[in-house]
PDB file of C-alpha atoms in Angstrom:
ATOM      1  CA  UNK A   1     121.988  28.403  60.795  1.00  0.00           C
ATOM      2  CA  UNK A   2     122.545  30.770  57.993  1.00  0.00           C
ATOM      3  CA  UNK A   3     125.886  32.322  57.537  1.00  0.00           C
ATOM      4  CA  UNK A   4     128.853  32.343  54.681  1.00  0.00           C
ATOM      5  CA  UNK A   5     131.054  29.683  55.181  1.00  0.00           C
ATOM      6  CA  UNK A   6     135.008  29.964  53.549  1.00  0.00           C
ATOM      7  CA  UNK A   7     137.434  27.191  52.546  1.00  0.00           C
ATOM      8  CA  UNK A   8     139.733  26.258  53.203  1.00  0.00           C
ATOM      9  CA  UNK A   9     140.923  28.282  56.708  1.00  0.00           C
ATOM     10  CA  UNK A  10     144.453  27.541  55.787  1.00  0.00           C
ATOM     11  CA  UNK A  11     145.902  27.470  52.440  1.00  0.00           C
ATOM     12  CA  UNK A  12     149.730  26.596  51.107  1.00  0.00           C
ATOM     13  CA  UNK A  13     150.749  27.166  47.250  1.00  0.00           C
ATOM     14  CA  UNK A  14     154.087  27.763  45.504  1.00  0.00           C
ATOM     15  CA  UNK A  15     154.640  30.571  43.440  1.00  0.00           C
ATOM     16  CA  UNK A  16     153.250  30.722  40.294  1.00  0.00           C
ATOM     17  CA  UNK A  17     150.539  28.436  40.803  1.00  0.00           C
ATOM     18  CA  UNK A  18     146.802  29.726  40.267  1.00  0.00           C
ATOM     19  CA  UNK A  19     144.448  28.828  43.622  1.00  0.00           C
ATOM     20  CA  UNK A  20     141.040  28.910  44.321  1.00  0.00           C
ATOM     21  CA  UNK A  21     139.497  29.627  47.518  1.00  0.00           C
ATOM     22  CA  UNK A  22     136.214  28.935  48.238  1.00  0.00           C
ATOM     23  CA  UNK A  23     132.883  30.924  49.558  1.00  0.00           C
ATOM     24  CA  UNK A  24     129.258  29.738  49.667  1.00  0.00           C
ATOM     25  CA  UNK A  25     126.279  31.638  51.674  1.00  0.00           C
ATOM     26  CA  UNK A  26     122.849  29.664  52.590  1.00  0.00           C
ATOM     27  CA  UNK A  27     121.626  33.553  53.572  1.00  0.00           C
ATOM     28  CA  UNK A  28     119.954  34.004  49.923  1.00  0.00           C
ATOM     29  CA  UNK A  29     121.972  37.153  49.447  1.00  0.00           C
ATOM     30  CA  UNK A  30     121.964  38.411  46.412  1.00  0.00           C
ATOM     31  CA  UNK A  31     125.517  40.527  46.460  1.00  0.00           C
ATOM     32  CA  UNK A  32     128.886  39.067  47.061  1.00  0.00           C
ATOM     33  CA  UNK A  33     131.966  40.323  47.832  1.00  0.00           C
ATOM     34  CA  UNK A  34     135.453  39.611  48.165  1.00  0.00           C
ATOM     35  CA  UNK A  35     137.973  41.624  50.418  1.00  0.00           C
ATOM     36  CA  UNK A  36     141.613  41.557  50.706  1.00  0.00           C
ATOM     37  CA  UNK A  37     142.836  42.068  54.303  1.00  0.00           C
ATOM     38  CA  UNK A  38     147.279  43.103  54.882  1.00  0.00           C
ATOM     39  CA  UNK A  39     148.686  44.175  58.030  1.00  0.00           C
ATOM     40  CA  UNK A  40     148.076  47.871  58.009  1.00  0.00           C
ATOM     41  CA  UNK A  41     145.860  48.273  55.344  1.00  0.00           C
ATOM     42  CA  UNK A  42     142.509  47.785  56.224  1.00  0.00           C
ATOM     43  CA  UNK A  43     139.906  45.677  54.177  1.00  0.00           C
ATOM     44  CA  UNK A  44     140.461  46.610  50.239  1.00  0.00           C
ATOM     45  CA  UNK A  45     137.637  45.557  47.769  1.00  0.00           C
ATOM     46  CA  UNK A  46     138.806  42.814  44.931  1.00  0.00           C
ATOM     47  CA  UNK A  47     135.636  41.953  43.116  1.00  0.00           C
ATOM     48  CA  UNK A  48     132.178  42.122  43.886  1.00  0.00           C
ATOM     49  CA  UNK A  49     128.976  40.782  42.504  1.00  0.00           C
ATOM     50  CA  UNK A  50     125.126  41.679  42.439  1.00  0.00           C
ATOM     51  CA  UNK A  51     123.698  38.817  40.563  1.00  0.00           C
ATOM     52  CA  UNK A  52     123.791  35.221  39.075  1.00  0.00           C
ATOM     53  CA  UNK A  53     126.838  35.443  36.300  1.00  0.00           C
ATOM     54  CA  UNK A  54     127.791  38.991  36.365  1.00  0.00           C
ATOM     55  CA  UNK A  55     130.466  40.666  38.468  1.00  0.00           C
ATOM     56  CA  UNK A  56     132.904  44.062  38.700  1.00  0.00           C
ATOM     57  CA  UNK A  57     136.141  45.054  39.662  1.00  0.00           C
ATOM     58  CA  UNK A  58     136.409  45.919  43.209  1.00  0.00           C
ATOM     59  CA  UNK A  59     139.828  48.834  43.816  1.00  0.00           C
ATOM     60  CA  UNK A  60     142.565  45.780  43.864  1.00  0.00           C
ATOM     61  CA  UNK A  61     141.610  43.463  40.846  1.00  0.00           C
ATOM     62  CA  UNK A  62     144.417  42.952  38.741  1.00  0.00           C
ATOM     63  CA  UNK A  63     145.705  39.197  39.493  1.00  0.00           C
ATOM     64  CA  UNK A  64     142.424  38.623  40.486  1.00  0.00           C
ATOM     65  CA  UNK A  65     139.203  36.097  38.748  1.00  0.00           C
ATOM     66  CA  UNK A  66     135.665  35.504  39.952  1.00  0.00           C
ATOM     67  CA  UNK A  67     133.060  33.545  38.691  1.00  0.00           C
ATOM     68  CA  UNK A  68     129.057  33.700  39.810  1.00  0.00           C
ATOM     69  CA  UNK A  69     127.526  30.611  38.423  1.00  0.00           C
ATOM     70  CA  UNK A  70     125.408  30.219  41.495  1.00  0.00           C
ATOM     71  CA  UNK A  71     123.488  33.096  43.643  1.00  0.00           C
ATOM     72  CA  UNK A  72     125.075  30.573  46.453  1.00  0.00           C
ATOM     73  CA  UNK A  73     128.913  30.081  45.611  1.00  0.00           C
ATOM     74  CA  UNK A  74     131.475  33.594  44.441  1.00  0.00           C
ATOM     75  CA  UNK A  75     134.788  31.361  44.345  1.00  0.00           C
ATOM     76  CA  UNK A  76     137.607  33.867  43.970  1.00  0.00           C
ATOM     77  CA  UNK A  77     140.703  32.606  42.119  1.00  0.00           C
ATOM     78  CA  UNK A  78     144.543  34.016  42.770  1.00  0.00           C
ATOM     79  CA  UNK A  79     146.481  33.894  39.587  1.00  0.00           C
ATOM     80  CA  UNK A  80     150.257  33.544  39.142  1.00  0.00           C
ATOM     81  CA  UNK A  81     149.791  37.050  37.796  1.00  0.00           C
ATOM     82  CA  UNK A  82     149.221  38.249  41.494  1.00  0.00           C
ATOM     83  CA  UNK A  83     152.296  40.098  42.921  1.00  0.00           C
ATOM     84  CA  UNK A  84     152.005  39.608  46.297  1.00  0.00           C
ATOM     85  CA  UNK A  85     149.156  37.077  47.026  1.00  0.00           C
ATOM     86  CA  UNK A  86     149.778  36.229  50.211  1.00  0.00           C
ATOM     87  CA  UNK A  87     147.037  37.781  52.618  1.00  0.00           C
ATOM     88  CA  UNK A  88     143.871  37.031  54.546  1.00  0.00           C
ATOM     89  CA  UNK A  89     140.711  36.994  52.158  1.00  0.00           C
ATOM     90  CA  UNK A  90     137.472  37.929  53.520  1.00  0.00           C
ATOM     91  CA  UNK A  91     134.043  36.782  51.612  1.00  0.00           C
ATOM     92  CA  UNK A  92     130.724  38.988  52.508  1.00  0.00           C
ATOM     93  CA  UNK A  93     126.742  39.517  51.138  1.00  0.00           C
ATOM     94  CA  UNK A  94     124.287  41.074  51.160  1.00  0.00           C
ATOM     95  CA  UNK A  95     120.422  41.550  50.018  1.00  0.00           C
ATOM     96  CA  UNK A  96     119.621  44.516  48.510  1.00  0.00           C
ATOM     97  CA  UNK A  97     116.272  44.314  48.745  1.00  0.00           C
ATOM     98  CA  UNK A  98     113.812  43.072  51.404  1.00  0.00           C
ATOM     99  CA  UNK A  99     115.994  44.273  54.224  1.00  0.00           C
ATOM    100  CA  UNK A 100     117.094  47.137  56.067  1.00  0.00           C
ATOM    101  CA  UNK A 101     119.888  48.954  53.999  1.00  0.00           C
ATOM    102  CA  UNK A 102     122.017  49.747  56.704  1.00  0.00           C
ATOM    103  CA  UNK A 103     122.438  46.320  57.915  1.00  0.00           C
ATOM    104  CA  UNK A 104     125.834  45.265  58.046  1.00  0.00           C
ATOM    105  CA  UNK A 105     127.888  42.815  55.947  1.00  0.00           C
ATOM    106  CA  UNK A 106     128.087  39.566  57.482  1.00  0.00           C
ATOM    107  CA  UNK A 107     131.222  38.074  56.663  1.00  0.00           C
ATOM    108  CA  UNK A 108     132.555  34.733  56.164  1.00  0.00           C
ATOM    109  CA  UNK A 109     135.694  33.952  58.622  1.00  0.00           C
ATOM    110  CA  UNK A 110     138.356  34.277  55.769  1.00  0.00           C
ATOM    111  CA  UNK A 111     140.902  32.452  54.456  1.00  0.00           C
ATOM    112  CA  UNK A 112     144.692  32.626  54.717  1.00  0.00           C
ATOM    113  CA  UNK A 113     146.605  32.524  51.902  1.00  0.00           C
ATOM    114  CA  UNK A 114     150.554  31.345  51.517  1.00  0.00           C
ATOM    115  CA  UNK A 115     152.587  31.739  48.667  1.00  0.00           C
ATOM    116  CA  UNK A 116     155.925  30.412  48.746  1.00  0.00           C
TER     117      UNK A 116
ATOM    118  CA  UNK B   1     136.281  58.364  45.791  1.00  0.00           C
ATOM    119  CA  UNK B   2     135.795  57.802  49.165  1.00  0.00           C
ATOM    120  CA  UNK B   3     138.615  57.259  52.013  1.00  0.00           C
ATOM    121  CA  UNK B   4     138.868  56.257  55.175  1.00  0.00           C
ATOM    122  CA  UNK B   5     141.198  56.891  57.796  1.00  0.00           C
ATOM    123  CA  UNK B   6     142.155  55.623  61.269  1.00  0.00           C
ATOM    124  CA  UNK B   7     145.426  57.559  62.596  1.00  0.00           C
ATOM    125  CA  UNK B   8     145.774  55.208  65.456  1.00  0.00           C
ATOM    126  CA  UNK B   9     147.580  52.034  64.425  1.00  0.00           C
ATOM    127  CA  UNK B  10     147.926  51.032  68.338  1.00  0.00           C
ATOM    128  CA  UNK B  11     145.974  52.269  71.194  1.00  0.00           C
ATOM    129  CA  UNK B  12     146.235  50.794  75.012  1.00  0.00           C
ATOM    130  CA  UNK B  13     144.044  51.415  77.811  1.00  0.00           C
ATOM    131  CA  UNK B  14     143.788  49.734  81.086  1.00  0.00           C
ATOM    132  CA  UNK B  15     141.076  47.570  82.482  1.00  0.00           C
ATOM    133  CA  UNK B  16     137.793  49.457  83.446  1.00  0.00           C
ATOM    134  CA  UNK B  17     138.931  52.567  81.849  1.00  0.00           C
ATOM    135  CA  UNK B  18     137.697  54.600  78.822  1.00  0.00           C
ATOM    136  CA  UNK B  19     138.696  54.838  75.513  1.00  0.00           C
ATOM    137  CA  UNK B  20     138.182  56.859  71.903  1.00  0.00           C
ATOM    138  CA  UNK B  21     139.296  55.653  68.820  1.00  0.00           C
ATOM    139  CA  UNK B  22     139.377  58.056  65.837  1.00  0.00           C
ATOM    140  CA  UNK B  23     137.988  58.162  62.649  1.00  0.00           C
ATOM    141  CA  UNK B  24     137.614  60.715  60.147  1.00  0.00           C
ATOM    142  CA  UNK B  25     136.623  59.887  56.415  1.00  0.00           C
ATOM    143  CA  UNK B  26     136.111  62.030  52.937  1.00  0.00           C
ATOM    144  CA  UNK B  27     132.750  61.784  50.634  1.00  0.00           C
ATOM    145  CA  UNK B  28     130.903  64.297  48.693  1.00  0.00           C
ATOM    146  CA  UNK B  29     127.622  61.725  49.340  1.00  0.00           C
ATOM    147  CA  UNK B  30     125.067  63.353  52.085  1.00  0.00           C
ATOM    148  CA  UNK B  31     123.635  60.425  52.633  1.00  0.00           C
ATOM    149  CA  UNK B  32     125.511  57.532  53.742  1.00  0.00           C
ATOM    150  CA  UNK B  33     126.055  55.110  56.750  1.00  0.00           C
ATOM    151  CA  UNK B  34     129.135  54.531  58.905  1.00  0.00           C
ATOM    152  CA  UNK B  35     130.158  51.477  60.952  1.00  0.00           C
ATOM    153  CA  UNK B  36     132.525  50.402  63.741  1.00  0.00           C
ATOM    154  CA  UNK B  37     133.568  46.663  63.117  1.00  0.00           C
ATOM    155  CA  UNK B  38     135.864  44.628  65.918  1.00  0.00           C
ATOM    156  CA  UNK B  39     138.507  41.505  64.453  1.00  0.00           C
ATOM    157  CA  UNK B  40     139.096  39.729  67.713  1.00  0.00           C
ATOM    158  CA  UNK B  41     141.976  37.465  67.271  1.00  0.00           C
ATOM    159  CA  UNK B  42     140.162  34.969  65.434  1.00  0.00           C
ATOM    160  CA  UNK B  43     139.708  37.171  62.530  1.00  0.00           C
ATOM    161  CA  UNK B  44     135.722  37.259  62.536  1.00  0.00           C
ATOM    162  CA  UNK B  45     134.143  40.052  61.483  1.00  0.00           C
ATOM    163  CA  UNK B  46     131.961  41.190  64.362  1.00  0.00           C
ATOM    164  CA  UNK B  47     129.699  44.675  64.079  1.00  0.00           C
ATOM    165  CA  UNK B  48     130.127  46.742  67.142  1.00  0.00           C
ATOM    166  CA  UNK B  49     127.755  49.843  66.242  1.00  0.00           C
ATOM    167  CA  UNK B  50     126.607  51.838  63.345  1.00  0.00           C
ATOM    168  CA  UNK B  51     125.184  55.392  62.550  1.00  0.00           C
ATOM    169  CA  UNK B  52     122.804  56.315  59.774  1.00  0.00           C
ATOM    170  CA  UNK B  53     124.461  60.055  58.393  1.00  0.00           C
ATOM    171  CA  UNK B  54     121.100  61.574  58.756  1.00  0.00           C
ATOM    172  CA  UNK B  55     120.587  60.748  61.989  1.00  0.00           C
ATOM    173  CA  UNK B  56     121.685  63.377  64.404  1.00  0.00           C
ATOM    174  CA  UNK B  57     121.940  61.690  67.553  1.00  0.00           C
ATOM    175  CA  UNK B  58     124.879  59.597  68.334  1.00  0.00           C
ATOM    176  CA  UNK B  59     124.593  55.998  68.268  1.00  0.00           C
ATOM    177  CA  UNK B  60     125.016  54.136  71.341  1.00  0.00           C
ATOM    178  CA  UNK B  61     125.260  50.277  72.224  1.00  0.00           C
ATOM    179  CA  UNK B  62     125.987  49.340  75.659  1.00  0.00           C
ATOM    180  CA  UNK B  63     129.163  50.401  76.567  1.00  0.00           C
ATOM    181  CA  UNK B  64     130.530  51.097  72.939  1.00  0.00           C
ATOM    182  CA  UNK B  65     129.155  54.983  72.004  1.00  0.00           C
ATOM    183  CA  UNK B  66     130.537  57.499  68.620  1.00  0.00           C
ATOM    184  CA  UNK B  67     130.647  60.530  68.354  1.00  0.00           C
ATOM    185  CA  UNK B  68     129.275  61.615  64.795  1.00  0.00           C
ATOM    186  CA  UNK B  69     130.074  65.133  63.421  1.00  0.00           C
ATOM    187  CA  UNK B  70     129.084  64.950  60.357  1.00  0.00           C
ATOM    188  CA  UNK B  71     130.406  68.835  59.316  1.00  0.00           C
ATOM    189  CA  UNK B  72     133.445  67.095  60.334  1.00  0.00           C
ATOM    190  CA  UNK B  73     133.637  63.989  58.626  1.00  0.00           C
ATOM    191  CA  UNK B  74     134.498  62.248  62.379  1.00  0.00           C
ATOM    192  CA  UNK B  75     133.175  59.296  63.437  1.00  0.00           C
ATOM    193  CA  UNK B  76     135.404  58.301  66.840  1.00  0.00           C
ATOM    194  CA  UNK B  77     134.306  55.462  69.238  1.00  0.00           C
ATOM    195  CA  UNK B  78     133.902  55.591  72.751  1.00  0.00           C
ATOM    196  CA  UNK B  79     134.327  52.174  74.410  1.00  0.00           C
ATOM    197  CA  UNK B  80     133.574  53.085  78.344  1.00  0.00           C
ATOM    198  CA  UNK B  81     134.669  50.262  80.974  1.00  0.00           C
ATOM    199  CA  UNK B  82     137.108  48.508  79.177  1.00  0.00           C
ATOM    200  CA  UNK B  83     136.876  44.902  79.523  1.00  0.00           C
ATOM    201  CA  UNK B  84     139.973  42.419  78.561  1.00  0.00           C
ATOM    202  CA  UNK B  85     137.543  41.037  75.817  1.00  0.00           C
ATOM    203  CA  UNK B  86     137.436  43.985  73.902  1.00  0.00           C
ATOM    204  CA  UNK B  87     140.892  43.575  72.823  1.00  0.00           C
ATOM    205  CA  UNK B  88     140.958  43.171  69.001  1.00  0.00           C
ATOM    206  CA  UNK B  89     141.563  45.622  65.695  1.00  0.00           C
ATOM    207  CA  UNK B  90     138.808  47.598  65.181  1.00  0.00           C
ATOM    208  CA  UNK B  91     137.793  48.918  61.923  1.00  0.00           C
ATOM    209  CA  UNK B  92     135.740  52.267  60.993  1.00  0.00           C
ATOM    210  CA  UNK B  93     133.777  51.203  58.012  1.00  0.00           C
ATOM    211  CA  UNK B  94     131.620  53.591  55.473  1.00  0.00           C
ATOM    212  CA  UNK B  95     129.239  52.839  52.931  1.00  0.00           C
ATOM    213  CA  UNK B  96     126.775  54.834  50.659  1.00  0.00           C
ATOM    214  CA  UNK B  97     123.169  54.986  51.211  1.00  0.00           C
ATOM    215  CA  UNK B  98     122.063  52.860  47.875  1.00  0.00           C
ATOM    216  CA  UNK B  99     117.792  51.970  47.338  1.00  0.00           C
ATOM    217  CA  UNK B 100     119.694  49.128  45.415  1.00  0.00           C
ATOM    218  CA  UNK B 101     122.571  47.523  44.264  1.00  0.00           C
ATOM    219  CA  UNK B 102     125.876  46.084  45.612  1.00  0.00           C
ATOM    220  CA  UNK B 103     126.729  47.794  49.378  1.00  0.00           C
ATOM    221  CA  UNK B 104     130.332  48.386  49.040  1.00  0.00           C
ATOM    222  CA  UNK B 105     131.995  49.005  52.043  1.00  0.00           C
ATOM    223  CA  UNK B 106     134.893  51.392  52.418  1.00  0.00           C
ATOM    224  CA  UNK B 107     137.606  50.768  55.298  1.00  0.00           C
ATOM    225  CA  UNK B 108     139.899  52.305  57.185  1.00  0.00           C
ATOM    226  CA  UNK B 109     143.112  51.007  57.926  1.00  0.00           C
ATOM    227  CA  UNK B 110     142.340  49.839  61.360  1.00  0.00           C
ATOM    228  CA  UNK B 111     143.373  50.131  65.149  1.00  0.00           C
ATOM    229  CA  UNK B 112     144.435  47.248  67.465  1.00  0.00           C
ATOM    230  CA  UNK B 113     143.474  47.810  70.941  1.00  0.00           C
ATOM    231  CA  UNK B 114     144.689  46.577  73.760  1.00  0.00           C
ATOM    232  CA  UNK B 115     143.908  46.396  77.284  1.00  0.00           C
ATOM    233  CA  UNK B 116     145.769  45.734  80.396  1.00  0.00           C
ATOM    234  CA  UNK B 117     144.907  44.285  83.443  1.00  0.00           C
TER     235      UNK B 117
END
């Protein structure tokens, strides 16, 4: 089945450590996205990316590095830089072309992030 | 820039009965699409109904219905017959109409509903 699939589900790091947290699609999307989720404050954009090796700023970047060396894989990497990383991270696609432009999102089912 | 915004942080109804979350949002965009998503405990993502700004008519999917006024900027929805499964946050979600390009999704700040049996 296609879908987005995010690792780890759980994740443990000390402060001042840089992590990585995984997200790979098998949908052939072409668009990926990474969303920040705190209690309260909805989804907020981080980074987001259209194509193979190029990506922007979502609203929340700052402590915040992508990389898109594979239409497949959009890892997202927390810095030491990040103020308050802990959070639930959300990955998500989409195709902008060949399909209906007000499908939704799907989503990948996150990651939970603990910095102690 | 566009916002978002859910005023409920908690509703509760009971069993069987009816409910209306709120949500009203700002853009300057005519043409754009809005969304209703549910986060059931298990944190999934799960699309619960969606309406296309031109469209008129309210969108409708089983028991889950909105109410679109688009002079407005409201987009509330109607969950009729509550069922104990259809506790979970929900999210009002809105996002520009694009031909291309990445389909950024705007979110309000949610509402957790419960329901009691």
């Amino acid at each position: 089945d296609g879908g987005i699939t995010q690792s780890p589900k759980y994740l443990f790091r000390k402060e001042g450590q840089n992590v990585t947290l995984s997200c790979e699609q098998n949908l052939n999307h072409d668009a990926m996205y990474w969303y920040r989720q705190d209690p309260g404050q909805g989804l907020r954009l981080i980074y987001y990316s259209q194509i193979v090796n190029d990506f922007q700023k979502g609203d929340i970047a700052e402590g915040y590095s992508v990389s898109r060396e594979k239409k497949e894989s959009f890892p997202l990497t927390v810095t030491s830089a990040q103020k308050n990383p802990t959070a639930f991270y959300l990955c998500a696609s989409s195709s902008p072309s060949g399909t209906p432009d007000n499908s939704p999102l799907p989503f990948g089912n996150g990651t939970r992030l603990t910095v102690t | 820039a566009q916002t978002v915004t859910q005023s409920q942080p908690e509703m509760s109804v009971q069993e069987a009965e009816t409910v209306t979350l709120s949500c009203t949002y700002d853009t300057s965009e005519s043409d754009y699409y809005l969304f209703w998503y549910k986060q059931p405990p298990s944190r999934q993502m799960i699309l619960v109904i969606r309406q296309e700004a031109y469209k008129q008519q309210n969108a409708t999917e089983n028991r889950f219905s909105v109410n679109f006024q688009k002079a407005a900027k409201s987009f509330s929805l109607k969950i009729s017959d509550s069922q104990l499964g259809d506790a979970a946050m929900y999210f009002c979600a809105y996002r520009r109409r694009m031909i291309q390009g990445a389909q950024k999704l705007v979110f309000g700040q949610g509402t957790r509903l419960t329901i009691n049996p």
